[in-house]
PDB file of C-alpha atoms in Angstrom:
ATOM      1  CA  MET A   6      28.597-122.181 -80.448  1.00  0.00           C
ATOM      2  CA  LEU A   7      30.428-122.541 -77.049  1.00  0.00           C
ATOM      3  CA  ARG A   8      33.606-121.720 -78.638  1.00  0.00           C
ATOM      4  CA  ARG A   9      32.299-118.654 -80.207  1.00  0.00           C
ATOM      5  CA  GLU A  10      30.722-117.581 -76.984  1.00  0.00           C
ATOM      6  CA  ALA A  11      33.921-117.976 -75.171  1.00  0.00           C
ATOM      7  CA  ARG A  12      35.845-116.235 -77.748  1.00  0.00           C
ATOM      8  CA  LEU A  13      33.406-113.319 -77.834  1.00  0.00           C
ATOM      9  CA  ARG A  14      33.654-113.060 -73.969  1.00  0.00           C
ATOM     10  CA  ARG A  15      37.390-113.147 -73.954  1.00  0.00           C
ATOM     11  CA  GLU A  16      37.569-110.273 -76.457  1.00  0.00           C
ATOM     12  CA  TYR A  17      34.903-108.350 -74.376  1.00  0.00           C
ATOM     13  CA  LEU A  18      36.844-108.628 -71.187  1.00  0.00           C
ATOM     14  CA  TYR A  19      40.137-107.599 -72.995  1.00  0.00           C
ATOM     15  CA  ARG A  20      38.628-104.500 -74.483  1.00  0.00           C
ATOM     16  CA  LYS A  21      37.247-103.546 -71.062  1.00  0.00           C
ATOM     17  CA  ALA A  22      40.865-104.146 -69.552  1.00  0.00           C
ATOM     18  CA  ARG A  23      42.335-101.923 -72.254  1.00  0.00           C
ATOM     19  CA  GLU A  24      39.799 -99.256 -71.483  1.00  0.00           C
ATOM     20  CA  GLU A  25      40.713 -99.310 -67.822  1.00  0.00           C
ATOM     21  CA  ALA A  26      44.332 -98.963 -68.669  1.00  0.00           C
ATOM     22  CA  GLN A  27      43.737 -95.953 -71.041  1.00  0.00           C
ATOM     23  CA  ARG A  28      41.710 -94.359 -68.397  1.00  0.00           C
ATOM     24  CA  ALA A  29      44.563 -94.763 -65.755  1.00  0.00           C
ATOM     25  CA  ALA A  30      47.069 -93.408 -68.272  1.00  0.00           C
ATOM     26  CA  GLN A  31      44.802 -90.317 -69.064  1.00  0.00           C
ATOM     27  CA  GLU A  32      44.317 -89.726 -65.441  1.00  0.00           C
ATOM     28  CA  LYS A  33      48.290 -89.240 -65.029  1.00  0.00           C
ATOM     29  CA  LYS A  34      48.613 -87.091 -67.869  1.00  0.00           C
ATOM     30  CA  GLU A  35      45.878 -84.818 -66.394  1.00  0.00           C
ATOM     31  CA  LYS A  36      47.820 -84.528 -63.059  1.00  0.00           C
ATOM     32  CA  VAL A  37      50.980 -83.604 -65.033  1.00  0.00           C
ATOM     33  CA  ARG A  38      49.142 -80.963 -67.100  1.00  0.00           C
ATOM     34  CA  ARG A  39      47.510 -79.416 -64.124  1.00  0.00           C
ATOM     35  CA  ALA A  40      50.864 -79.391 -62.283  1.00  0.00           C
ATOM     36  CA  LEU A  41      52.390 -77.521 -65.092  1.00  0.00           C
ATOM     37  CA  GLU A  42      49.588 -75.054 -65.811  1.00  0.00           C
ATOM     38  CA  GLU A  43      49.403 -74.198 -61.936  1.00  0.00           C
ATOM     39  CA  ASN A  44      53.228 -74.029 -61.576  1.00  0.00           C
ATOM     40  CA  ARG A  45      53.167 -76.810 -58.755  1.00  0.00           C
ATOM     41  CA  LEU A  46      55.560 -79.581 -58.183  1.00  0.00           C
ATOM     42  CA  ILE A  47      54.704 -82.968 -60.200  1.00  0.00           C
ATOM     43  CA  PRO A  48      53.345 -85.591 -57.840  1.00  0.00           C
ATOM     44  CA  THR A  49      56.073 -87.868 -56.524  1.00  0.00           C
ATOM     45  CA  GLU A  50      54.704 -90.995 -57.788  1.00  0.00           C
ATOM     46  CA  LEU A  51      54.663 -89.485 -61.510  1.00  0.00           C
ATOM     47  CA  ARG A  52      58.199 -87.675 -61.545  1.00  0.00           C
ATOM     48  CA  ARG A  53      60.021 -90.750 -63.095  1.00  0.00           C
ATOM     49  CA  GLU A  54      57.624 -90.858 -66.014  1.00  0.00           C
ATOM     50  CA  ALA A  55      56.707 -86.906 -66.161  1.00  0.00           C
ATOM     51  CA  LEU A  56      58.829 -86.441 -69.364  1.00  0.00           C
ATOM     52  CA  ALA A  57      57.076 -89.298 -71.278  1.00  0.00           C
ATOM     53  CA  LEU A  58      53.786 -88.102 -70.109  1.00  0.00           C
ATOM     54  CA  GLN A  59      54.387 -84.434 -71.016  1.00  0.00           C
ATOM     55  CA  GLY A  60      55.605 -85.578 -74.489  1.00  0.00           C
ATOM     56  CA  SER A  61      52.292 -87.634 -74.969  1.00  0.00           C
ATOM     57  CA  LEU A  62      50.242 -84.478 -73.982  1.00  0.00           C
ATOM     58  CA  GLU A  63      51.106 -82.812 -77.256  1.00  0.00           C
ATOM     59  CA  PHE A  64      49.321 -85.284 -79.118  1.00  0.00           C
ATOM     60  CA  ASP A  65      46.058 -85.322 -77.217  1.00  0.00           C
ATOM     61  CA  ASP A  66      43.217 -83.453 -78.853  1.00  0.00           C
ATOM     62  CA  ALA A  67      40.174 -82.022 -77.109  1.00  0.00           C
ATOM     63  CA  GLY A  68      37.432 -83.944 -78.967  1.00  0.00           C
ATOM     64  CA  GLY A  69      36.246 -87.378 -77.624  1.00  0.00           C
ATOM     65  CA  GLU A  70      33.026 -87.716 -79.641  1.00  0.00           C
ATOM     66  CA  GLY A  71      32.413 -91.152 -81.031  1.00  0.00           C
ATOM     67  CA  VAL A  72      34.550 -92.931 -78.610  1.00  0.00           C
ATOM     68  CA  THR A  73      33.205 -96.299 -77.835  1.00  0.00           C
ATOM     69  CA  SER A  74      33.387 -98.051 -74.337  1.00  0.00           C
ATOM     70  CA  HIS A  75      32.293-101.352 -72.638  1.00  0.00           C
ATOM     71  CA  VAL A  76      28.789 -99.887 -72.306  1.00  0.00           C
ATOM     72  CA  ASP A  77      28.613-100.385 -76.141  1.00  0.00           C
ATOM     73  CA  ASP A  78      29.028-104.021 -75.630  1.00  0.00           C
ATOM     74  CA  GLU A  79      26.842-104.665 -72.525  1.00  0.00           C
ATOM     75  CA  TYR A  80      23.906-102.171 -73.288  1.00  0.00           C
ATOM     76  CA  ARG A  81      24.149-101.563 -77.089  1.00  0.00           C
ATOM     77  CA  TRP A  82      20.296-101.659 -77.308  1.00  0.00           C
ATOM     78  CA  ALA A  83      19.610 -99.643 -74.120  1.00  0.00           C
ATOM     79  CA  GLY A  84      16.805 -97.123 -74.615  1.00  0.00           C
ATOM     80  CA  VAL A  85      16.053 -98.471 -78.079  1.00  0.00           C
ATOM     81  CA  GLU A  86      14.587-101.646 -77.105  1.00  0.00           C
ATOM     82  CA  ASP A  87      12.840-102.503 -73.753  1.00  0.00           C
ATOM     83  CA  PRO A  88      14.781-104.867 -71.527  1.00  0.00           C
ATOM     84  CA  LYS A  89      13.786-108.456 -71.394  1.00  0.00           C
ATOM     85  CA  ILE A  90      13.777-109.662 -67.761  1.00  0.00           C
ATOM     86  CA  MET A  91      13.367-113.285 -66.379  1.00  0.00           C
ATOM     87  CA  ILE A  92      12.841-113.743 -62.554  1.00  0.00           C
ATOM     88  CA  THR A  93      13.163-117.127 -60.833  1.00  0.00           C
ATOM     89  CA  THR A  94      13.950-118.253 -57.422  1.00  0.00           C
ATOM     90  CA  SER A  95      16.248-120.846 -55.697  1.00  0.00           C
ATOM     91  CA  ARG A  96      15.351-124.522 -55.551  1.00  0.00           C
ATOM     92  CA  ASP A  97      12.294-125.588 -53.625  1.00  0.00           C
ATOM     93  CA  PRO A  98      11.011-122.168 -52.775  1.00  0.00           C
ATOM     94  CA  SER A  99       8.473-121.545 -50.135  1.00  0.00           C
ATOM     95  CA  SER A 100       5.066-119.988 -50.687  1.00  0.00           C
ATOM     96  CA  ARG A 101       6.429-116.456 -49.410  1.00  0.00           C
ATOM     97  CA  LEU A 102       9.251-116.658 -51.710  1.00  0.00           C
ATOM     98  CA  LYS A 103       6.902-117.400 -54.766  1.00  0.00           C
ATOM     99  CA  MET A 104       4.834-114.562 -53.643  1.00  0.00           C
ATOM    100  CA  PHE A 105       7.714-112.202 -53.533  1.00  0.00           C
ATOM    101  CA  ALA A 106       8.826-113.321 -57.040  1.00  0.00           C
ATOM    102  CA  LYS A 107       5.250-112.364 -58.297  1.00  0.00           C
ATOM    103  CA  GLU A 108       5.629-108.923 -56.713  1.00  0.00           C
ATOM    104  CA  LEU A 109       8.991-108.371 -58.352  1.00  0.00           C
ATOM    105  CA  LYS A 110       7.619-109.407 -61.780  1.00  0.00           C
ATOM    106  CA  LEU A 111       5.050-106.525 -61.315  1.00  0.00           C
ATOM    107  CA  VAL A 112       7.903-104.001 -60.430  1.00  0.00           C
ATOM    108  CA  PHE A 113       9.772-104.512 -63.595  1.00  0.00           C
ATOM    109  CA  PRO A 114       7.584-103.635 -66.650  1.00  0.00           C
ATOM    110  CA  GLY A 115       7.495-106.693 -69.137  1.00  0.00           C
ATOM    111  CA  ALA A 116       9.248-109.070 -66.770  1.00  0.00           C
ATOM    112  CA  GLN A 117       8.423-112.975 -66.891  1.00  0.00           C
ATOM    113  CA  ARG A 118       8.650-115.417 -64.104  1.00  0.00           C
ATOM    114  CA  MET A 119       9.738-118.892 -64.202  1.00  0.00           C
ATOM    115  CA  ASN A 120       9.357-121.896 -61.765  1.00  0.00           C
ATOM    116  CA  ARG A 121      12.689-123.142 -60.936  1.00  0.00           C
ATOM    117  CA  GLY A 122      11.964-126.890 -60.783  1.00  0.00           C
ATOM    118  CA  ARG A 123      14.935-129.162 -61.217  1.00  0.00           C
ATOM    119  CA  HIS A 124      16.703-126.721 -63.707  1.00  0.00           C
ATOM    120  CA  GLU A 125      20.488-126.007 -63.189  1.00  0.00           C
ATOM    121  CA  VAL A 126      21.758-122.583 -63.451  1.00  0.00           C
ATOM    122  CA  GLY A 127      23.833-123.178 -66.615  1.00  0.00           C
ATOM    123  CA  ALA A 128      20.574-124.407 -68.283  1.00  0.00           C
ATOM    124  CA  LEU A 129      18.729-121.508 -67.234  1.00  0.00           C
ATOM    125  CA  VAL A 130      21.315-119.077 -68.545  1.00  0.00           C
ATOM    126  CA  ARG A 131      21.663-120.825 -71.938  1.00  0.00           C
ATOM    127  CA  ALA A 132      17.715-120.813 -72.334  1.00  0.00           C
ATOM    128  CA  CYS A 133      17.777-117.109 -71.389  1.00  0.00           C
ATOM    129  CA  LYS A 134      20.514-116.349 -73.950  1.00  0.00           C
ATOM    130  CA  ALA A 135      18.659-118.360 -76.572  1.00  0.00           C
ATOM    131  CA  ASN A 136      15.412-116.305 -76.044  1.00  0.00           C
ATOM    132  CA  GLY A 137      16.915-112.856 -76.045  1.00  0.00           C
ATOM    133  CA  VAL A 138      16.665-112.300 -72.283  1.00  0.00           C
ATOM    134  CA  THR A 139      18.689-109.218 -71.211  1.00  0.00           C
ATOM    135  CA  ASP A 140      18.782-109.870 -67.401  1.00  0.00           C
ATOM    136  CA  LEU A 141      18.396-112.868 -65.134  1.00  0.00           C
ATOM    137  CA  LEU A 142      17.097-112.069 -61.555  1.00  0.00           C
ATOM    138  CA  VAL A 143      17.379-114.883 -58.857  1.00  0.00           C
ATOM    139  CA  VAL A 144      15.800-114.632 -55.423  1.00  0.00           C
ATOM    140  CA  HIS A 145      16.968-116.499 -52.358  1.00  0.00           C
ATOM    141  CA  GLU A 146      15.468-116.968 -48.912  1.00  0.00           C
ATOM    142  CA  HIS A 147      16.155-118.332 -45.557  1.00  0.00           C
ATOM    143  CA  ARG A 148      13.190-120.029 -43.730  1.00  0.00           C
ATOM    144  CA  GLY A 149      10.701-118.267 -45.810  1.00  0.00           C
ATOM    145  CA  THR A 150      12.169-114.844 -45.790  1.00  0.00           C
ATOM    146  CA  PRO A 151      13.863-113.366 -48.995  1.00  0.00           C
ATOM    147  CA  VAL A 152      17.225-112.657 -48.099  1.00  0.00           C
ATOM    148  CA  GLY A 153      19.284-112.430 -51.390  1.00  0.00           C
ATOM    149  CA  LEU A 154      18.835-111.111 -54.964  1.00  0.00           C
ATOM    150  CA  ILE A 155      21.217-111.707 -57.863  1.00  0.00           C
ATOM    151  CA  VAL A 156      21.134-109.675 -60.998  1.00  0.00           C
ATOM    152  CA  SER A 157      22.885-111.219 -63.955  1.00  0.00           C
ATOM    153  CA  HIS A 158      23.231-109.264 -67.275  1.00  0.00           C
ATOM    154  CA  LEU A 159      23.486-111.390 -70.367  1.00  0.00           C
ATOM    155  CA  PRO A 160      25.180-112.284 -72.464  1.00  0.00           C
ATOM    156  CA  PHE A 161      28.559-111.387 -70.884  1.00  0.00           C
ATOM    157  CA  GLY A 162      27.911-109.977 -67.420  1.00  0.00           C
ATOM    158  CA  PRO A 163      28.457-108.145 -64.956  1.00  0.00           C
ATOM    159  CA  THR A 164      26.599-110.102 -62.137  1.00  0.00           C
ATOM    160  CA  ALA A 165      25.633-108.068 -58.990  1.00  0.00           C
ATOM    161  CA  TYR A 166      24.967-109.876 -55.498  1.00  0.00           C
ATOM    162  CA  PHE A 167      22.730-108.049 -52.971  1.00  0.00           C
ATOM    163  CA  THR A 168      21.513-108.959 -49.485  1.00  0.00           C
ATOM    164  CA  LEU A 169      17.924-108.190 -48.868  1.00  0.00           C
ATOM    165  CA  CYS A 170      16.755-107.140 -45.480  1.00  0.00           C
ATOM    166  CA  ASN A 171      13.514-105.364 -43.878  1.00  0.00           C
ATOM    167  CA  VAL A 172      11.367-106.894 -46.688  1.00  0.00           C
ATOM    168  CA  VAL A 173       7.702-105.858 -46.533  1.00  0.00           C
ATOM    169  CA  MET A 174       5.723-107.620 -49.138  1.00  0.00           C
ATOM    170  CA  ARG A 175       2.310-106.386 -50.621  1.00  0.00           C
ATOM    171  CA  HIS A 176       0.717-109.700 -49.512  1.00  0.00           C
ATOM    172  CA  ASP A 177       1.455-108.455 -45.821  1.00  0.00           C
ATOM    173  CA  ILE A 178      -0.598-105.185 -46.281  1.00  0.00           C
ATOM    174  CA  PRO A 179      -4.256-105.676 -46.137  1.00  0.00           C
ATOM    175  CA  ASP A 180      -6.694-104.082 -48.824  1.00  0.00           C
ATOM    176  CA  LEU A 181      -3.779-102.663 -50.917  1.00  0.00           C
ATOM    177  CA  GLY A 182      -5.496-102.887 -54.050  1.00  0.00           C
ATOM    178  CA  THR A 183      -3.795-103.459 -57.516  1.00  0.00           C
ATOM    179  CA  MET A 184      -0.450-102.337 -58.750  1.00  0.00           C
ATOM    180  CA  SER A 185       0.026-100.069 -61.925  1.00  0.00           C
ATOM    181  CA  GLU A 186       2.235-101.860 -64.696  1.00  0.00           C
ATOM    182  CA  ALA A 187       3.143 -98.564 -66.385  1.00  0.00           C
ATOM    183  CA  LYS A 188       6.661 -97.708 -67.091  1.00  0.00           C
ATOM    184  CA  PRO A 189       7.962 -96.095 -64.033  1.00  0.00           C
ATOM    185  CA  HIS A 190      10.156 -92.951 -63.450  1.00  0.00           C
ATOM    186  CA  LEU A 191      13.290 -93.529 -61.377  1.00  0.00           C
ATOM    187  CA  ILE A 192      14.391 -91.358 -58.605  1.00  0.00           C
ATOM    188  CA  THR A 193      17.987 -92.050 -56.960  1.00  0.00           C
ATOM    189  CA  HIS A 194      19.565 -90.292 -53.966  1.00  0.00           C
ATOM    190  CA  GLY A 195      23.021 -90.707 -52.300  1.00  0.00           C
ATOM    191  CA  PHE A 196      25.017 -92.332 -55.067  1.00  0.00           C
ATOM    192  CA  THR A 197      28.140 -90.145 -55.456  1.00  0.00           C
ATOM    193  CA  SER A 198      31.269 -92.445 -55.461  1.00  0.00           C
ATOM    194  CA  ARG A 199      32.301 -94.220 -58.525  1.00  0.00           C
ATOM    195  CA  LEU A 200      30.949 -97.442 -57.136  1.00  0.00           C
ATOM    196  CA  GLY A 201      27.821 -95.779 -56.348  1.00  0.00           C
ATOM    197  CA  LYS A 202      27.317 -94.611 -59.695  1.00  0.00           C
ATOM    198  CA  ARG A 203      27.635 -98.157 -60.882  1.00  0.00           C
ATOM    199  CA  VAL A 204      24.991 -99.412 -58.397  1.00  0.00           C
ATOM    200  CA  SER A 205      22.670 -96.463 -58.757  1.00  0.00           C
ATOM    201  CA  LEU A 206      19.540 -96.508 -61.092  1.00  0.00           C
ATOM    202  CA  ARG A 207      19.812 -93.332 -62.879  1.00  0.00           C
ATOM    203  CA  ALA A 208      16.509 -91.843 -63.838  1.00  0.00           C
ATOM    204  CA  TRP A 209      15.660 -92.291 -67.524  1.00  0.00           C
ATOM    205  CA  VAL A 210      13.431 -89.021 -67.433  1.00  0.00           C
ATOM    206  CA  GLY A 211      14.788 -86.596 -69.944  1.00  0.00           C
ATOM    207  CA  GLU A 212      17.086 -89.096 -71.764  1.00  0.00           C
ATOM    208  CA  GLY A 213      14.573 -89.470 -74.558  1.00  0.00           C
ATOM    209  CA  GLN A 214      13.952 -92.700 -76.585  1.00  0.00           C
ATOM    210  CA  LYS A 215      16.833 -92.074 -79.021  1.00  0.00           C
ATOM    211  CA  GLY A 216      18.972 -94.545 -76.864  1.00  0.00           C
ATOM    212  CA  LYS A 217      22.090 -92.614 -77.012  1.00  0.00           C
ATOM    213  CA  ARG A 218      25.109 -94.575 -76.228  1.00  0.00           C
ATOM    214  CA  THR A 219      27.748 -93.299 -73.832  1.00  0.00           C
ATOM    215  CA  GLY A 220      30.351 -92.559 -75.932  1.00  0.00           C
ATOM    216  CA  GLY A 221      43.807-113.729 -72.523  1.00  0.00           C
ATOM    217  CA  GLN A 222      44.569-112.567 -68.882  1.00  0.00           C
ATOM    218  CA  ALA A 223      44.531-108.874 -68.909  1.00  0.00           C
ATOM    219  CA  TRP A 224      42.014-109.116 -66.124  1.00  0.00           C
ATOM    220  CA  HIS A 225      44.719-108.073 -63.612  1.00  0.00           C
ATOM    221  CA  LEU A 226      44.340-104.572 -64.848  1.00  0.00           C
ATOM    222  CA  LEU A 227      40.870-104.304 -63.468  1.00  0.00           C
ATOM    223  CA  LEU A 228      41.882-102.149 -60.452  1.00  0.00           C
ATOM    224  CA  TYR A 229      39.336-102.856 -57.665  1.00  0.00           C
ATOM    225  CA  PHE A 230      35.879-101.218 -58.457  1.00  0.00           C
ATOM    226  CA  LEU A 231      37.366 -98.392 -60.684  1.00  0.00           C
ATOM    227  CA  VAL A 232      36.723-100.293 -63.991  1.00  0.00           C
ATOM    228  CA  HIS A 233      33.444 -98.588 -65.048  1.00  0.00           C
ATOM    229  CA  GLN A 234      30.260 -97.375 -63.432  1.00  0.00           C
ATOM    230  CA  VAL A 235      27.946 -99.671 -61.675  1.00  0.00           C
ATOM    231  CA  SER A 236      24.942 -97.677 -62.529  1.00  0.00           C
ATOM    232  CA  ASP A 237      24.592 -99.718 -65.738  1.00  0.00           C
ATOM    233  CA  ILE A 238      23.923-102.904 -63.989  1.00  0.00           C
ATOM    234  CA  LEU A 239      20.422-101.934 -62.666  1.00  0.00           C
ATOM    235  CA  ARG A 240      19.346 -98.999 -64.309  1.00  0.00           C
ATOM    236  CA  TYR A 241      18.730-100.666 -67.530  1.00  0.00           C
ATOM    237  CA  LEU A 242      16.360-103.119 -65.998  1.00  0.00           C
ATOM    238  CA  PHE A 243      13.676-100.397 -66.404  1.00  0.00           C
ATOM    239  CA  PRO A 244      12.336 -99.117 -69.907  1.00  0.00           C
ATOM    240  CA  VAL A 245      12.170 -95.657 -70.823  1.00  0.00           C
ATOM    241  CA  PRO A 246       8.759 -94.205 -69.189  1.00  0.00           C
ATOM    242  CA  LYS A 247       6.230 -92.150 -70.963  1.00  0.00           C
ATOM    243  CA  ASP A 248       5.946 -88.526 -69.639  1.00  0.00           C
ATOM    244  CA  ASP A 249       2.283 -89.092 -68.282  1.00  0.00           C
ATOM    245  CA  SER A 250       3.302 -92.007 -66.368  1.00  0.00           C
ATOM    246  CA  HIS A 251       2.156 -91.835 -62.526  1.00  0.00           C
ATOM    247  CA  ARG A 252       4.340 -94.431 -61.219  1.00  0.00           C
ATOM    248  CA  VAL A 253       7.618 -93.635 -59.333  1.00  0.00           C
ATOM    249  CA  ILE A 254      10.426 -95.943 -57.893  1.00  0.00           C
ATOM    250  CA  THR A 255      12.931 -94.697 -55.554  1.00  0.00           C
ATOM    251  CA  PHE A 256      16.391 -95.999 -54.595  1.00  0.00           C
ATOM    252  CA  ALA A 257      17.791 -94.019 -51.849  1.00  0.00           C
ATOM    253  CA  ASN A 258      21.314 -94.848 -50.554  1.00  0.00           C
ATOM    254  CA  GLN A 259      22.349 -94.272 -46.793  1.00  0.00           C
ATOM    255  CA  ASP A 260      25.291 -95.951 -45.365  1.00  0.00           C
ATOM    256  CA  ASP A 261      25.481 -98.268 -48.070  1.00  0.00           C
ATOM    257  CA  TYR A 262      22.021 -99.618 -47.609  1.00  0.00           C
ATOM    258  CA  ILE A 263      19.714 -98.856 -50.692  1.00  0.00           C
ATOM    259  CA  SER A 264      16.156 -98.302 -49.758  1.00  0.00           C
ATOM    260  CA  PHE A 265      13.616 -99.340 -52.287  1.00  0.00           C
ATOM    261  CA  ARG A 266      10.258 -97.553 -52.414  1.00  0.00           C
ATOM    262  CA  HIS A 267       7.476 -97.749 -54.964  1.00  0.00           C
ATOM    263  CA  HIS A 268       4.840 -95.092 -55.059  1.00  0.00           C
ATOM    264  CA  THR A 269       2.241 -93.874 -57.493  1.00  0.00           C
ATOM    265  CA  TYR A 270       1.251 -90.021 -57.437  1.00  0.00           C
ATOM    266  CA  LYS A 271      -1.804 -87.936 -58.176  1.00  0.00           C
ATOM    267  CA  LYS A 272      -1.914 -84.221 -58.587  1.00  0.00           C
ATOM    268  CA  LYS A 273      -4.429 -82.658 -56.438  1.00  0.00           C
ATOM    269  CA  ASP A 274      -4.118 -79.263 -57.657  1.00  0.00           C
ATOM    270  CA  HIS A 275      -1.243 -77.243 -59.405  1.00  0.00           C
ATOM    271  CA  ARG A 276       0.763 -77.059 -56.036  1.00  0.00           C
ATOM    272  CA  ASN A 277       0.146 -80.316 -54.327  1.00  0.00           C
ATOM    273  CA  VAL A 278       1.000 -83.959 -55.060  1.00  0.00           C
ATOM    274  CA  GLU A 279      -0.498 -87.003 -53.224  1.00  0.00           C
ATOM    275  CA  LEU A 280       1.753 -90.056 -53.113  1.00  0.00           C
ATOM    276  CA  THR A 281       0.468 -93.678 -52.412  1.00  0.00           C
ATOM    277  CA  GLU A 282       2.830 -96.467 -51.557  1.00  0.00           C
ATOM    278  CA  VAL A 283       2.048 -99.642 -53.469  1.00  0.00           C
ATOM    279  CA  GLY A 284       4.852-101.766 -52.084  1.00  0.00           C
ATOM    280  CA  PRO A 285       6.804-103.860 -51.767  1.00  0.00           C
ATOM    281  CA  ARG A 286       9.548-102.169 -49.811  1.00  0.00           C
ATOM    282  CA  PHE A 287      12.960-103.600 -48.796  1.00  0.00           C
ATOM    283  CA  GLU A 288      16.455-102.695 -48.374  1.00  0.00           C
ATOM    284  CA  LEU A 289      19.568-103.802 -50.748  1.00  0.00           C
ATOM    285  CA  LYS A 290      23.058-104.264 -49.547  1.00  0.00           C
ATOM    286  CA  LEU A 291      25.807-104.808 -52.290  1.00  0.00           C
ATOM    287  CA  TYR A 292      28.294-107.296 -51.309  1.00  0.00           C
ATOM    288  CA  MET A 293      29.906-108.503 -54.609  1.00  0.00           C
ATOM    289  CA  ILE A 294      30.265-107.916 -58.454  1.00  0.00           C
ATOM    290  CA  ARG A 295      31.514-110.456 -60.721  1.00  0.00           C
ATOM    291  CA  LEU A 296      32.677-109.982 -64.272  1.00  0.00           C
ATOM    292  CA  GLY A 297      30.867-112.881 -65.680  1.00  0.00           C
ATOM    293  CA  THR A 298      27.366-114.413 -65.841  1.00  0.00           C
ATOM    294  CA  LEU A 299      25.637-116.333 -63.296  1.00  0.00           C
ATOM    295  CA  GLU A 300      26.851-119.849 -64.260  1.00  0.00           C
ATOM    296  CA  GLN A 301      30.576-118.658 -64.395  1.00  0.00           C
ATOM    297  CA  GLU A 302      31.033-118.196 -60.558  1.00  0.00           C
ATOM    298  CA  ALA A 303      34.028-120.721 -60.467  1.00  0.00           C
ATOM    299  CA  MET A 304      35.856-118.912 -63.407  1.00  0.00           C
ATOM    300  CA  ALA A 305      34.762-115.273 -63.368  1.00  0.00           C
ATOM    301  CA  ASP A 306      36.953-112.788 -61.722  1.00  0.00           C
ATOM    302  CA  VAL A 307      35.546-110.701 -58.891  1.00  0.00           C
ATOM    303  CA  GLU A 308      35.415-106.980 -59.784  1.00  0.00           C
ATOM    304  CA  TRP A 309      34.597-105.727 -56.272  1.00  0.00           C
ATOM    305  CA  ARG A 310      33.770-107.344 -52.853  1.00  0.00           C
ATOM    306  CA  TRP A 311      32.605-106.133 -49.611  1.00  0.00           C
ATOM    307  CA  HIS A 312      35.111-107.064 -46.886  1.00  0.00           C
ATOM    308  CA  PRO A 313      33.042-106.571 -43.595  1.00  0.00           C
ATOM    309  CA  TYR A 314      35.596-108.190 -41.119  1.00  0.00           C
ATOM    310  CA  THR A 315      38.452-105.762 -41.844  1.00  0.00           C
ATOM    311  CA  ASN A 316      39.381-103.213 -39.053  1.00  0.00           C
ATOM    312  CA  THR A 317      38.016-100.177 -40.943  1.00  0.00           C
ATOM    313  CA  ALA A 318      35.001-101.710 -42.649  1.00  0.00           C
ATOM    314  CA  ARG A 319      32.519-100.112 -40.108  1.00  0.00           C
ATOM    315  CA  LYS A 320      34.142 -96.574 -40.772  1.00  0.00           C
ATOM    316  CA  ARG A 321      33.995 -96.864 -44.539  1.00  0.00           C
ATOM    317  CA  VAL A 322      31.191 -96.254 -47.062  1.00  0.00           C
ATOM    318  CA  PHE A 323      31.424 -97.343 -50.728  1.00  0.00           C
ATOM    319  CA  LEU A 324      28.380 -95.913 -52.598  1.00  0.00           C
ATOM    320  CA  SER A 325      28.915 -92.373 -51.324  1.00  0.00           C
ATOM    321  CA  THR A 326      31.615 -89.833 -51.030  1.00  0.00           C
ATOM    322  CA  GLU A 327      29.956 -88.202 -48.049  1.00  0.00           C
TER     323      GLU A 327
END
């Protein structure tokens, strides 16, 4: 079983690497084609291979229907079956971390919470795979304050690492009432870069329930964070909502900090809508994406990492092009 799982993962990563190589080649051909059509000089970096690229353009067709991608491997049942999420904590959690894990369980419809106990990460991941869990969420703390969130997609990855800050839990707000467990609508704002599109949770409203699918050391072809969109990591944590759902979850990006807000709405009349915040609220800061699952930290390649100590780090934003 372990050999089969390792073989399937190698094949999956190889297909993903080949997909990136094909994407880079297609971008080069598009640059050459636009230069020829507009009667401009071919870019300097492409002049040596311009003739070969121009010759390959003759064999390209306009149709791309039916082309599969890594999304067909990672999220083949997205939109068809609801995600199955398991939430746990770091070892020896405080009472506040346990409360925060309970609140996260209510945020994601159909999620389950498990006490960490003495279980190792490898045993947790194996148990989740055996029970058909699609995503494993692990919450970390520092002196009782939640400071980290890990989202690991099963069975092959990827795994995203977030920093949590400015956490305000429902337990800290008096007389807040109960939380709706309906499937929520999603609102995103400020995710415009390629990395941002991979991180953002695109709204499922309007996608329907048909579940349309978009669409060994070759890992060095995975160039920085341009491999594929990060939106797949988190948007599939939420199932397709019903049209009459009055629950809304917002992810707003500003300066690479993702603000999480949770509201319910009620129509007062045909023009006015009343919003009620139900919590919790917090900010997410992405700092790393690995290509493997959570137990493969020692061997999985890093797809993208935030480098805060370089000279230009304070001037650059990654999740938005603005």
